[in-house]
Short mmCIF file of C-alpha atoms and ligand atoms in Angstrom, two decimals:
data_model
loop_
_atom_site.label_atom_id
_atom_site.label_comp_id
_atom_site.label_asym_id
_atom_site.label_seq_id
_atom_site.Cartn_x
_atom_site.Cartn_y
_atom_site.Cartn_z
CA UNK A 254 10.91 -35.11 0.98
CA UNK A 255 13.05 -33.92 -1.61
CA UNK A 256 14.16 -30.09 -1.61
CA UNK A 257 13.95 -28.02 -4.96
CA UNK A 258 15.58 -25.09 -5.01
CA UNK A 259 14.48 -21.70 -6.31
CA UNK A 260 16.88 -19.59 -8.59
CA UNK A 261 14.73 -16.55 -8.88
CA UNK A 262 16.41 -14.96 -12.41
CA UNK A 263 14.23 -11.32 -11.76
CA UNK A 264 17.12 -8.87 -11.70
CA UNK A 265 18.89 -10.81 -15.66
CA UNK A 266 16.04 -12.08 -17.94
CA UNK A 267 13.00 -10.05 -15.77
CA UNK A 268 14.62 -6.26 -16.05
CA UNK A 269 15.20 -7.49 -19.79
CA UNK A 270 11.44 -7.57 -20.23
CA UNK A 271 10.33 -3.89 -21.82
CA UNK A 272 10.14 -0.62 -19.82
CA UNK A 273 11.40 -2.76 -16.77
CA UNK A 274 14.77 -2.14 -16.22
CA UNK A 275 15.57 -1.10 -13.31
CA UNK A 276 19.30 1.08 -11.87
CA UNK A 277 21.43 -0.68 -9.42
CA UNK A 278 20.17 0.23 -6.20
CA UNK A 279 17.00 -0.36 -7.19
CA UNK A 280 18.04 -3.98 -7.29
CA UNK A 281 20.14 -4.01 -4.86
CA UNK A 282 16.67 -3.49 -3.18
CA UNK A 283 14.96 -6.12 -4.71
CA UNK A 284 17.91 -8.40 -3.76
CA UNK A 285 17.35 -7.83 -0.64
CA UNK A 286 14.16 -9.19 -0.35
CA UNK A 287 14.43 -12.01 -2.30
CA UNK A 288 17.39 -12.47 1.02
CA UNK A 289 13.83 -12.75 3.18
CA UNK A 290 12.54 -14.84 0.58
CA UNK A 291 14.83 -17.02 1.09
CA UNK A 292 15.69 -18.13 -2.62
CA UNK A 293 18.26 -20.50 -3.04
CA UNK A 294 20.24 -18.38 -5.95
CA UNK A 295 19.83 -15.14 -7.15
CA UNK A 296 20.69 -13.90 -10.46
CA UNK A 297 21.97 -10.84 -10.36
CA UNK A 298 22.53 -9.96 -13.79
CA UNK A 299 24.97 -10.32 -17.11
CA UNK A 300 27.42 -8.37 -16.38
CA UNK A 301 29.24 -7.75 -19.25
CA UNK A 302 26.20 -6.56 -20.94
CA UNK A 303 27.22 -3.07 -19.57
CA UNK A 304 29.48 -0.69 -16.33
CA UNK A 305 25.65 -0.71 -14.89
CA UNK A 306 25.03 -4.18 -15.16
CA UNK A 307 28.76 -5.02 -13.67
CA UNK A 308 27.97 -2.98 -10.68
CA UNK A 309 24.46 -4.72 -9.90
CA UNK A 310 26.00 -7.14 -9.71
CA UNK A 311 29.26 -6.35 -7.41
CA UNK A 312 27.29 -4.32 -5.49
CA UNK A 313 24.78 -7.55 -4.76
CA UNK A 314 27.51 -9.82 -4.17
CA UNK A 315 29.00 -7.57 -1.79
CA UNK A 316 25.69 -6.38 0.44
CA UNK A 317 23.33 -9.41 -0.16
CA UNK A 318 23.79 -12.98 2.46
CA UNK A 319 22.18 -15.75 2.42
CA UNK A 320 21.23 -16.57 -0.92
CA UNK A 321 24.16 -17.81 -4.03
CA UNK A 322 24.73 -14.81 -6.11
CA UNK A 323 25.02 -15.55 -9.89
CA UNK A 324 26.09 -14.29 -12.73
CA UNK A 325 25.21 -14.62 -16.18
CA UNK A 326 28.45 -15.10 -19.02
CA UNK A 327 28.63 -16.56 -22.76
CA UNK A 328 30.53 -18.98 -23.03
CA UNK A 329 33.14 -16.92 -24.75
CA UNK A 330 35.92 -15.49 -22.36
CA UNK A 331 35.76 -11.96 -21.15
CA UNK A 332 32.44 -12.49 -20.56
CA UNK A 333 33.41 -15.23 -17.87
CA UNK A 334 35.82 -13.29 -16.43
CA UNK A 335 33.91 -10.34 -15.91
CA UNK A 336 31.00 -12.19 -14.75
CA UNK A 337 33.65 -14.06 -12.05
CA UNK A 338 35.54 -9.85 -11.26
CA UNK A 339 31.73 -9.38 -10.25
CA UNK A 340 30.67 -12.29 -8.27
CA UNK A 341 34.07 -12.43 -6.02
CA UNK A 342 33.09 -10.13 -3.12
CA UNK A 343 29.70 -12.43 -2.60
CA UNK A 344 29.74 -15.27 0.38
CA UNK A 345 28.98 -18.14 -2.13
CA UNK A 346 29.29 -16.77 -5.85
CA UNK A 347 28.20 -18.64 -9.01
CA UNK A 348 28.93 -18.65 -12.42
CA UNK A 349 26.53 -19.56 -15.10
CA UNK A 350 27.78 -19.94 -18.36
CA UNK A 351 25.61 -20.85 -21.72
CA UNK A 352 25.93 -21.52 -25.75
CA UNK A 353 22.97 -23.04 -27.50
CA UNK A 354 22.64 -26.38 -28.92
CA UNK A 355 20.11 -26.71 -31.80
CA UNK A 356 20.51 -27.08 -35.12
CA UNK A 357 18.65 -23.16 -35.58
CA UNK A 358 20.68 -21.55 -33.41
CA UNK A 359 23.72 -23.34 -34.04
CA UNK A 360 24.11 -23.00 -37.92
CA UNK A 361 21.80 -19.55 -38.67
CA UNK A 362 23.35 -17.70 -35.09
CA UNK A 363 26.76 -18.98 -33.90
CA UNK A 364 27.91 -20.43 -37.59
CA UNK A 365 29.29 -22.97 -35.65
CA UNK A 366 29.63 -26.80 -35.59
CA UNK A 367 28.13 -29.18 -33.42
CA UNK A 368 32.52 -29.90 -32.55
CA UNK A 369 32.53 -26.25 -31.53
CA UNK A 370 30.60 -25.78 -29.10
CA UNK A 371 30.77 -28.56 -27.17
CA UNK A 372 34.57 -27.66 -27.17
CA UNK A 373 33.63 -23.96 -26.79
CA UNK A 374 30.89 -25.44 -23.73
CA UNK A 375 33.77 -27.60 -21.64
CA UNK A 376 36.30 -24.64 -22.18
CA UNK A 377 34.23 -22.35 -20.56
CA UNK A 378 32.74 -24.26 -17.57
CA UNK A 379 36.71 -24.82 -17.21
CA UNK A 380 37.43 -21.88 -16.97
CA UNK A 381 34.93 -20.60 -14.84
CA UNK A 382 35.83 -23.55 -12.57
CA UNK A 383 39.14 -21.76 -12.21
CA UNK A 384 37.42 -18.63 -10.66
CA UNK A 385 34.68 -20.67 -8.79
CA UNK A 386 33.56 -23.80 -7.28
CA UNK A 387 29.95 -23.50 -8.14
CA UNK A 388 29.41 -23.65 -11.63
CA UNK A 389 26.73 -24.28 -13.70
CA UNK A 390 25.74 -24.40 -17.54
CA UNK A 391 22.48 -24.08 -19.79
CA UNK A 392 22.03 -26.08 -22.84
CA UNK A 393 20.27 -22.46 -24.68
CA UNK A 394 16.80 -23.37 -26.71
CA UNK A 395 17.48 -26.95 -25.41
CA UNK A 396 13.68 -28.16 -26.14
CA UNK A 397 14.58 -27.44 -29.46
CA UNK A 398 17.47 -29.23 -29.21
CA UNK A 399 18.51 -32.95 -30.82
CA UNK A 400 18.16 -34.99 -27.70
CA UNK A 401 21.62 -37.38 -28.58
CA UNK A 402 23.85 -34.17 -29.27
CA UNK A 403 21.83 -32.77 -26.07
CA UNK A 404 22.93 -35.46 -23.97
CA UNK A 405 26.60 -35.25 -25.47
CA UNK A 406 26.86 -31.12 -24.32
CA UNK A 407 24.93 -32.90 -20.73
CA UNK A 408 27.74 -35.51 -19.83
CA UNK A 409 30.63 -33.38 -20.83
CA UNK A 410 29.91 -30.59 -19.15
CA UNK A 411 29.36 -32.42 -15.78
CA UNK A 412 32.20 -34.32 -16.45
CA UNK A 413 34.61 -30.72 -16.44
CA UNK A 414 32.77 -29.90 -13.08
CA UNK A 415 29.61 -28.10 -13.89
CA UNK A 416 27.74 -28.61 -10.37
CA UNK A 417 23.85 -27.36 -12.18
CA UNK A 418 22.93 -28.28 -15.68
CA UNK A 419 20.10 -26.21 -16.24
CA UNK A 420 17.53 -27.19 -19.50
CA UNK A 421 15.82 -24.42 -20.98
CA UNK A 422 12.43 -24.16 -22.91
CA UNK A 423 14.29 -21.04 -24.25
CA UNK A 424 11.07 -19.73 -26.44
CA UNK A 425 8.54 -21.41 -24.45
CA UNK A 426 7.69 -24.25 -27.46
CA UNK A 427 7.25 -27.53 -24.77
CA UNK A 428 4.23 -28.78 -23.88
CA UNK A 429 4.65 -30.13 -20.30
CA UNK A 430 4.48 -33.72 -20.76
CA UNK A 431 6.47 -33.53 -23.50
CA UNK A 432 9.03 -31.62 -21.11
CA UNK A 433 9.12 -34.12 -18.51
CA UNK A 434 9.76 -37.00 -21.05
CA UNK A 435 12.56 -35.10 -22.60
CA UNK A 436 13.83 -34.68 -18.48
CA UNK A 437 13.51 -38.90 -17.41
CA UNK A 438 15.20 -39.19 -21.07
CA UNK A 439 18.68 -36.80 -19.62
CA UNK A 440 18.25 -38.86 -16.60
CA UNK A 441 17.86 -42.81 -18.20
CA UNK A 442 20.94 -41.44 -20.70
CA UNK A 443 23.32 -38.78 -19.39
CA UNK A 444 26.09 -41.00 -16.80
CA UNK A 445 26.78 -39.32 -13.64
CA UNK A 446 23.45 -37.55 -14.29
CA UNK A 447 23.64 -37.51 -9.99
CA UNK A 448 26.72 -35.59 -9.92
CA UNK A 449 25.08 -32.22 -11.11
CA UNK A 450 21.49 -30.68 -9.93
CA UNK A 451 19.58 -30.45 -13.34
CA UNK A 452 17.97 -26.91 -13.47
CA UNK A 453 15.18 -25.78 -16.03
CA UNK A 454 13.72 -22.39 -17.12
CA UNK A 455 10.96 -22.36 -18.66
CA UNK A 456 9.32 -18.96 -20.55
CA UNK A 457 5.89 -18.43 -21.31
CA UNK A 458 5.17 -17.60 -25.22
CA UNK A 459 2.08 -20.86 -24.28
CA UNK A 460 1.25 -20.18 -21.05
CA UNK A 461 3.04 -22.99 -20.23
CA UNK A 462 6.02 -22.24 -18.31
CA UNK A 463 4.90 -23.12 -15.16
CA UNK A 464 3.27 -25.93 -15.99
CA UNK A 465 6.29 -27.24 -17.34
CA UNK A 466 8.40 -26.18 -14.67
CA UNK A 467 6.03 -28.76 -12.80
CA UNK A 468 6.97 -31.16 -14.72
CA UNK A 469 10.18 -31.29 -14.84
CA UNK A 470 10.82 -30.94 -10.93
CA UNK A 471 7.86 -34.69 -11.20
CA UNK A 472 10.64 -36.50 -13.79
CA UNK A 473 13.29 -35.46 -11.11
CA UNK A 474 14.64 -31.86 -12.21
CA UNK A 475 16.00 -30.34 -8.47
CA UNK A 476 16.29 -26.76 -9.12
CA UNK A 477 13.79 -24.54 -11.01
CA UNK A 478 14.19 -20.98 -12.52
CA UNK A 479 12.02 -18.58 -12.51
CA UNK A 480 10.88 -14.82 -11.93
CA UNK A 481 8.82 -12.78 -9.32
CA UNK A 482 5.28 -11.99 -10.71
CA UNK A 483 6.59 -13.96 -14.38
CA UNK A 484 8.58 -11.37 -15.83
CA UNK A 485 10.83 -11.33 -18.15
CA UNK A 486 11.28 -11.76 -22.17
CA UNK A 487 8.21 -11.42 -24.01
CA UNK A 488 5.81 -13.43 -22.62
CA UNK A 489 8.07 -13.89 -19.48
CA UNK A 490 9.70 -16.71 -17.14
CA UNK A 491 7.80 -19.21 -15.30
CA UNK A 492 6.46 -17.01 -12.19
CA UNK A 493 7.97 -17.95 -8.52
CA UNK A 494 5.40 -17.69 -6.20
CA UNK A 495 2.75 -19.82 -8.71
CA UNK A 496 5.57 -22.65 -8.75
CA UNK A 497 6.14 -22.44 -4.89
CA UNK A 498 2.54 -22.00 -4.18
CA UNK A 499 2.02 -25.34 -6.34
CA UNK A 500 5.18 -27.66 -4.87
CA UNK A 501 3.67 -26.61 -1.22
CA UNK A 502 -0.31 -27.16 -2.03
CA UNK A 503 0.54 -29.87 -3.35
CA UNK A 504 4.10 -31.80 -1.43
CA UNK A 505 2.44 -34.91 -1.12
CA UNK A 506 1.59 -35.17 -4.67
CA UNK A 507 5.44 -33.76 -5.70
CA UNK A 508 6.88 -35.50 -2.58
CA UNK A 509 8.69 -32.17 -2.37
CA UNK A 510 9.19 -28.46 -0.86
CA UNK A 511 11.09 -25.14 -1.27
CA UNK A 512 13.14 -23.32 1.16
CA UNK A 513 10.91 -20.39 0.60
CA UNK A 514 9.19 -18.56 3.37
CA UNK A 515 5.98 -17.63 1.27
CA UNK A 516 4.76 -15.34 3.84
CA UNK A 517 7.10 -12.60 1.63
CA UNK A 518 5.90 -13.34 -1.35
CA UNK A 519 3.31 -11.04 -1.72
CA UNK A 520 4.91 -7.77 -0.06
CA UNK A 521 7.71 -9.11 -2.94
CA UNK A 522 5.47 -9.01 -5.80
CA UNK A 523 4.32 -5.91 -4.63
CA UNK A 524 7.96 -4.26 -4.28
CA UNK A 525 8.66 -5.80 -8.69
CA UNK A 526 5.99 -4.30 -9.41
CA UNK A 527 6.29 -1.11 -8.08
CA UNK A 528 10.24 -0.61 -9.21
CA UNK A 529 9.57 -2.37 -12.74
CA UNK A 530 6.01 -0.55 -13.53
CA UNK A 531 5.18 -4.05 -14.26
CA UNK A 532 1.44 -4.43 -13.35
CA UNK A 533 0.19 -7.01 -11.70
CA UNK A 534 -2.65 -8.35 -13.30
CA UNK A 535 -6.03 -9.26 -11.01
CA UNK A 536 -6.99 -12.51 -12.63
CA UNK A 537 -3.03 -13.69 -11.84
CA UNK A 538 -2.67 -16.25 -9.65
CA UNK A 539 -1.45 -16.24 -6.18
CA UNK A 540 -0.60 -12.22 -5.98
CA UNK A 541 -3.58 -10.57 -8.09
CA UNK A 542 -6.30 -8.42 -6.76
CA UNK A 543 -8.34 -11.29 -7.10
CA UNK A 544 -6.30 -14.27 -6.61
CA UNK A 545 -8.47 -14.83 -2.89
CA UNK A 546 -11.56 -12.28 -4.10
CA UNK A 547 -14.81 -14.63 -3.41
CA UNK A 548 -17.17 -13.11 -5.01
CA UNK A 549 -20.39 -15.46 -5.53
CA UNK A 550 -22.55 -15.88 -2.58
CA UNK A 551 -22.97 -20.35 -2.61
CA UNK A 552 -18.88 -19.72 -2.36
CA UNK A 553 -19.15 -16.99 0.32
CA UNK A 554 -21.29 -19.36 2.15
CA UNK A 555 -19.97 -22.04 2.35
CA UNK A 556 -16.41 -20.17 3.29
CA UNK A 557 -18.56 -18.83 5.84
CA UNK A 558 -18.97 -22.82 7.05
CA UNK A 559 -16.02 -24.39 6.40
CA UNK A 560 -13.01 -22.66 4.95
CA UNK A 561 -11.99 -25.34 3.16
CA UNK A 562 -14.90 -25.68 0.92
CA UNK A 563 -13.47 -23.34 -1.39
CA UNK A 564 -10.42 -21.93 -0.39
CA UNK A 565 -7.00 -24.36 -0.99
CA UNK A 566 -4.93 -21.84 0.47
CA UNK A 567 -5.16 -19.13 2.85
CA UNK A 568 -4.58 -15.49 1.59
CA UNK A 569 -2.49 -15.44 4.89
CA UNK A 570 0.70 -18.42 4.18
CA UNK A 571 1.47 -15.69 0.93
CA UNK A 572 1.01 -12.55 2.78
CA UNK A 573 -1.99 -11.27 2.13
CA UNK A 574 -3.35 -9.16 4.83
CA UNK A 575 -6.95 -7.77 3.63
CA UNK A 576 -6.15 -3.53 4.40
CA UNK A 577 -5.49 -3.88 7.92
CA UNK A 578 -5.66 -0.94 9.48
CA UNK A 579 -2.62 -0.03 10.85
CA UNK A 580 -2.30 3.07 12.41
CA UNK A 581 -3.93 6.71 12.32
CA UNK A 582 -2.89 10.51 12.86
CA UNK A 583 -2.54 9.92 16.64
CA UNK A 584 -0.13 6.64 16.13
CA UNK A 585 3.38 8.63 17.43
CA UNK A 586 7.86 7.82 15.99
CA UNK A 587 7.63 4.95 18.63
CA UNK A 588 4.34 3.15 16.76
CA UNK A 589 5.60 4.31 12.98
CA UNK A 590 9.35 2.53 13.42
CA UNK A 591 7.71 -0.97 15.20
CA UNK A 592 5.14 -1.28 12.16
CA UNK A 593 8.20 -0.37 9.55
CA UNK A 594 10.57 -3.10 11.28
CA UNK A 595 7.10 -5.51 11.35
CA UNK A 596 6.54 -5.04 7.60
CA UNK A 597 10.60 -6.04 7.26
CA UNK A 598 11.67 -2.77 6.55
CA UNK A 599 15.42 -2.07 8.66
CA UNK A 600 15.67 2.05 7.84
CA UNK A 601 18.25 4.46 9.01
CA UNK A 602 17.02 7.24 11.74
CA UNK A 603 17.38 9.64 9.52
CA UNK A 604 15.41 7.49 6.55
CA UNK A 605 12.60 6.68 9.38
CA UNK A 606 12.42 10.71 10.11
CA UNK A 607 11.98 11.54 6.76
CA UNK A 608 8.97 8.84 6.14
CA UNK A 609 7.52 9.68 10.06
CA UNK A 610 7.32 12.90 8.09
CA UNK A 611 5.17 11.88 4.84
CA UNK A 612 3.47 9.23 7.06
CA UNK A 613 1.59 12.43 8.99
CA UNK A 614 1.14 14.37 5.92
CA UNK A 615 -1.38 11.51 4.77
CA UNK A 616 -2.92 10.73 8.24
CA UNK A 617 -4.04 14.21 8.30
CA UNK A 618 -5.52 13.65 5.46
CA UNK A 619 -7.04 10.32 6.12
CA UNK A 620 -8.11 9.06 8.70
CA UNK A 621 -6.81 5.09 8.74
CA UNK A 622 -3.37 4.15 7.01
CA UNK A 623 -3.27 1.01 6.01
CA UNK A 624 -0.03 -1.30 5.56
CA UNK A 625 -0.58 -0.38 1.32
CA UNK A 626 -0.15 3.11 2.36
CA UNK A 627 3.28 2.92 4.17
CA UNK A 628 4.67 0.35 1.66
CA UNK A 629 3.86 3.16 -0.34
CA UNK A 630 5.19 6.09 1.46
CA UNK A 631 8.67 4.09 1.86
CA UNK A 632 9.41 3.02 -1.68
CA UNK A 633 8.45 7.25 -2.26
CA UNK A 634 10.43 8.43 0.75
CA UNK A 635 13.67 5.93 1.43
CA UNK A 636 14.73 4.37 -2.24
CA UNK A 637 14.97 7.70 -3.79
CA UNK A 638 17.54 8.65 -6.28
CA UNK A 639 18.91 11.93 -6.15
CA UNK A 640 16.02 14.95 -6.98
CA UNK A 641 17.60 17.45 -9.69
CA UNK A 642 13.94 18.71 -9.94
CA UNK A 643 11.55 19.19 -6.55
CA UNK A 644 8.09 19.47 -5.93
CA UNK A 645 7.69 22.86 -4.52
CA UNK A 646 4.36 24.09 -5.04
CA UNK A 647 1.35 23.19 -7.35
CA UNK A 648 -1.66 24.93 -8.17
CA UNK A 649 -4.09 23.47 -10.77
CA UNK A 650 -7.61 24.86 -11.78
CA UNK A 651 -10.71 23.11 -13.51
CA UNK A 652 -13.48 22.68 -14.45
CA UNK A 653 -16.80 21.39 -17.04
CA UNK A 654 -16.56 24.93 -18.86
CA UNK A 655 -12.88 25.62 -18.26
CA UNK A 656 -10.06 25.37 -19.58
CA UNK A 657 -7.92 23.87 -16.86
CA UNK A 658 -4.85 25.60 -16.51
CA UNK A 659 -1.65 24.68 -13.95
CA UNK A 660 0.68 26.26 -11.57
CA UNK A 661 3.68 24.35 -10.91
CA UNK A 662 7.18 25.57 -9.48
CA UNK A 663 9.94 23.34 -9.23
CA UNK A 664 13.59 23.49 -7.24
CA UNK A 665 16.39 22.81 -10.14
CA UNK A 666 19.87 22.94 -8.24
CA UNK A 667 18.64 25.17 -5.52
CA UNK A 668 17.05 27.44 -7.31
CA UNK A 669 12.77 27.92 -8.03
CA UNK A 670 11.51 28.59 -11.09
CA UNK A 671 7.73 29.21 -11.85
CA UNK A 672 5.54 28.17 -14.70
CA UNK A 673 2.10 28.24 -16.15
CA UNK A 674 0.32 26.55 -18.89
CA UNK A 675 -3.00 24.82 -20.29
CA UNK A 676 -4.00 21.05 -21.45
CA UNK A 677 -6.32 19.53 -22.43
CA UNK A 678 -7.65 18.11 -18.58
CA UNK A 679 -5.99 19.50 -15.46
CA UNK A 680 -3.06 15.90 -15.19
CA UNK A 681 -2.74 17.80 -18.99
CA UNK A 682 -1.48 21.70 -18.21
CA UNK A 683 0.50 19.69 -14.83
CA UNK A 684 2.67 17.92 -17.29
CA UNK A 685 2.81 20.93 -20.08
CA UNK A 686 4.11 22.98 -18.00
CA UNK A 687 6.68 20.75 -16.11
CA UNK A 688 7.20 19.91 -19.96
CA UNK A 689 7.92 24.07 -20.07
CA UNK A 690 9.66 24.41 -17.07
CA UNK A 691 12.34 21.01 -17.39
CA UNK A 692 12.81 21.56 -21.49
CA UNK A 693 12.45 17.76 -21.03
CA UNK A 694 12.88 15.93 -24.98
CA UNK A 695 11.64 13.65 -23.36
CA UNK A 696 7.91 11.49 -24.29
CA UNK A 697 5.44 10.14 -22.15
CA UNK A 698 4.29 6.93 -23.35
CA UNK A 699 1.97 5.31 -20.51
CA UNK A 700 0.13 6.32 -17.64
CA UNK A 701 -1.98 4.42 -15.09
CA UNK A 702 -3.60 5.63 -12.10
CA UNK A 703 -4.63 3.32 -9.42
CA UNK A 704 -5.69 3.40 -5.69
CA UNK A 705 -4.22 1.43 -3.30
CA UNK A 706 -6.66 1.09 -0.81
CA UNK A 707 -10.44 1.05 -0.91
CA UNK A 708 -12.02 4.69 -0.44
CA UNK A 709 -12.18 7.89 -2.32
CA UNK A 710 -9.77 9.26 0.52
CA UNK A 711 -7.36 6.49 -0.71
CA UNK A 712 -3.40 7.18 -1.43
CA UNK A 713 -3.62 7.19 -5.80
CA UNK A 714 -0.68 5.53 -6.93
CA UNK A 715 0.47 6.71 -10.54
CA UNK A 716 2.96 5.09 -12.72
CA UNK A 717 4.22 6.69 -16.33
CA UNK A 718 6.60 5.37 -18.50
CA UNK A 719 9.11 7.58 -19.91
CA UNK A 720 11.48 7.20 -23.06
CA UNK A 721 14.09 9.53 -24.27
CA UNK A 722 17.04 8.31 -26.26
CA UNK A 723 15.35 4.49 -26.71
CA UNK A 724 15.45 3.98 -23.36
CA UNK A 725 12.50 3.51 -20.98
CA UNK A 726 12.01 4.63 -17.30
CA UNK A 727 9.62 4.18 -15.39
CA UNK A 728 7.88 7.06 -12.76
CA UNK A 729 6.08 6.52 -9.98
CA UNK A 730 4.25 8.95 -7.08
CA UNK A 731 1.39 8.18 -4.47
CA UNK A 732 -0.63 10.95 -3.58
CA UNK A 733 -4.31 11.32 -1.58
CA UNK A 734 -4.67 14.81 -4.87
CA UNK A 735 -3.69 12.21 -8.28
CA UNK A 736 -3.70 15.85 -9.79
CA UNK A 737 -0.35 16.09 -6.83
CA UNK A 738 0.61 12.13 -7.23
CA UNK A 739 0.43 12.35 -11.61
CA UNK A 740 3.33 15.45 -11.21
CA UNK A 741 5.37 13.42 -8.59
CA UNK A 742 5.07 10.23 -11.09
CA UNK A 743 6.65 12.40 -14.14
CA UNK A 744 9.59 14.74 -11.77
CA UNK A 745 10.13 10.76 -10.78
CA UNK A 746 10.63 9.43 -14.16
CA UNK A 747 12.78 12.66 -15.28
CA UNK A 748 14.51 12.00 -12.25
CA UNK A 749 15.79 9.35 -12.97
CA UNK A 750 16.74 9.99 -16.54
CA UNK A 751 18.59 12.69 -15.16
CA UNK A 752 20.29 10.39 -12.31
CA UNK A 753 20.87 7.95 -15.38
CA UNK A 754 22.43 10.65 -18.04
CA UNK A 755 24.51 11.91 -15.61
CA UNK A 756 26.88 9.28 -15.34
ZN1 ZN B 960 14.95 -16.96 -20.55
#
């Protein structure tokens, strides 16, 4: 069986989707989980884009072991040197350099001739090879490029030392049969093509990113670039979980496999969704809330007789355990610590203590604590940035014939401030009061609430998006009281803004 390499670009292309930006601590958390998922390559960012990007890539290169750590660079000297510097501390590093090869991009965007582009591509790969042995080249907008020219470029960059050549469908224009044919043509026409791994990077503008990627695998591609939950520019990228589970479920058809530890898929999906605030639609394949839910009586009857009647893969194979009850109010610190380890978290004693205090509080309020609740507690208590604003007290009065009034007390740099304000509803009153105390100039763009597990005593999880100065941050909060969860989510966003502005 052929092994298909999984190149994850959640932290680079995925992070480019509006409102999904992550700080470097959040990127590191995602990268660690991608290593547990056992992806082959993590594209950690675009180091020349900003100081934050550079530091994020460098931190991941330094801390994360297992996957190759890649940094993106245009075919320019300063980009390549910056990317090389950022990934140099990795166990195994890759520089991923690119330039566009389609007429529209060359003429309109780059204002360069074909020969100029070819020269720049070769020079970029040569320079990158001086900094690392592992160089990937991408022909941006390959699917809309003239195939003769594209093949010339591919031949030249392989000779210059590119060990991976990526064929992106940058604008999501290709169709599956056509894209597979393009890959076949490249294999047939380019001499020395076997000296390099052919990769694909498909966008989902027509909803075909996964189909195009799989068609390319059939035609011989050995690497697929994808993102967790399919997040990315515009309509997103090929979704990692769909590509991986299609190859796994239909392994005989593809005569191929990936190295992915599929039981980590669901946890990775939840982590990325929780950190980016990009909610997964319920009917999303593999990781959506309904992906393994059977509603029709005929289906349920069949499943009871033999699961294979309606199930092509098991929820367990992607790490979904249907609301497994794990702990209750009498569970001790030891049981809690064991459960954290089982869930894949390796935390310091201090972090465990913080999470355990919160767990006790939650367990007092709801008798049954599920794995999802524990994940919410860890993401709330542990993966937190330093807080400028700390919620000390909240009291809200509301009713059918009453104007809601919220009293909120915050600790700001060690000092407590209390204010009272009214609003159109209890959440509005709370947010007005917080705004009054913090004199926030930011603008609340969206507010979403969902229950993490079933029942009216469930933890409510609130996600807000807050804009300030053209950038968006995501804030989240979880509590059995949704007004408290709402306050926490808003403060989480304001704390992220304060943390960002401090640097
Ligand atoms: Zn892309």
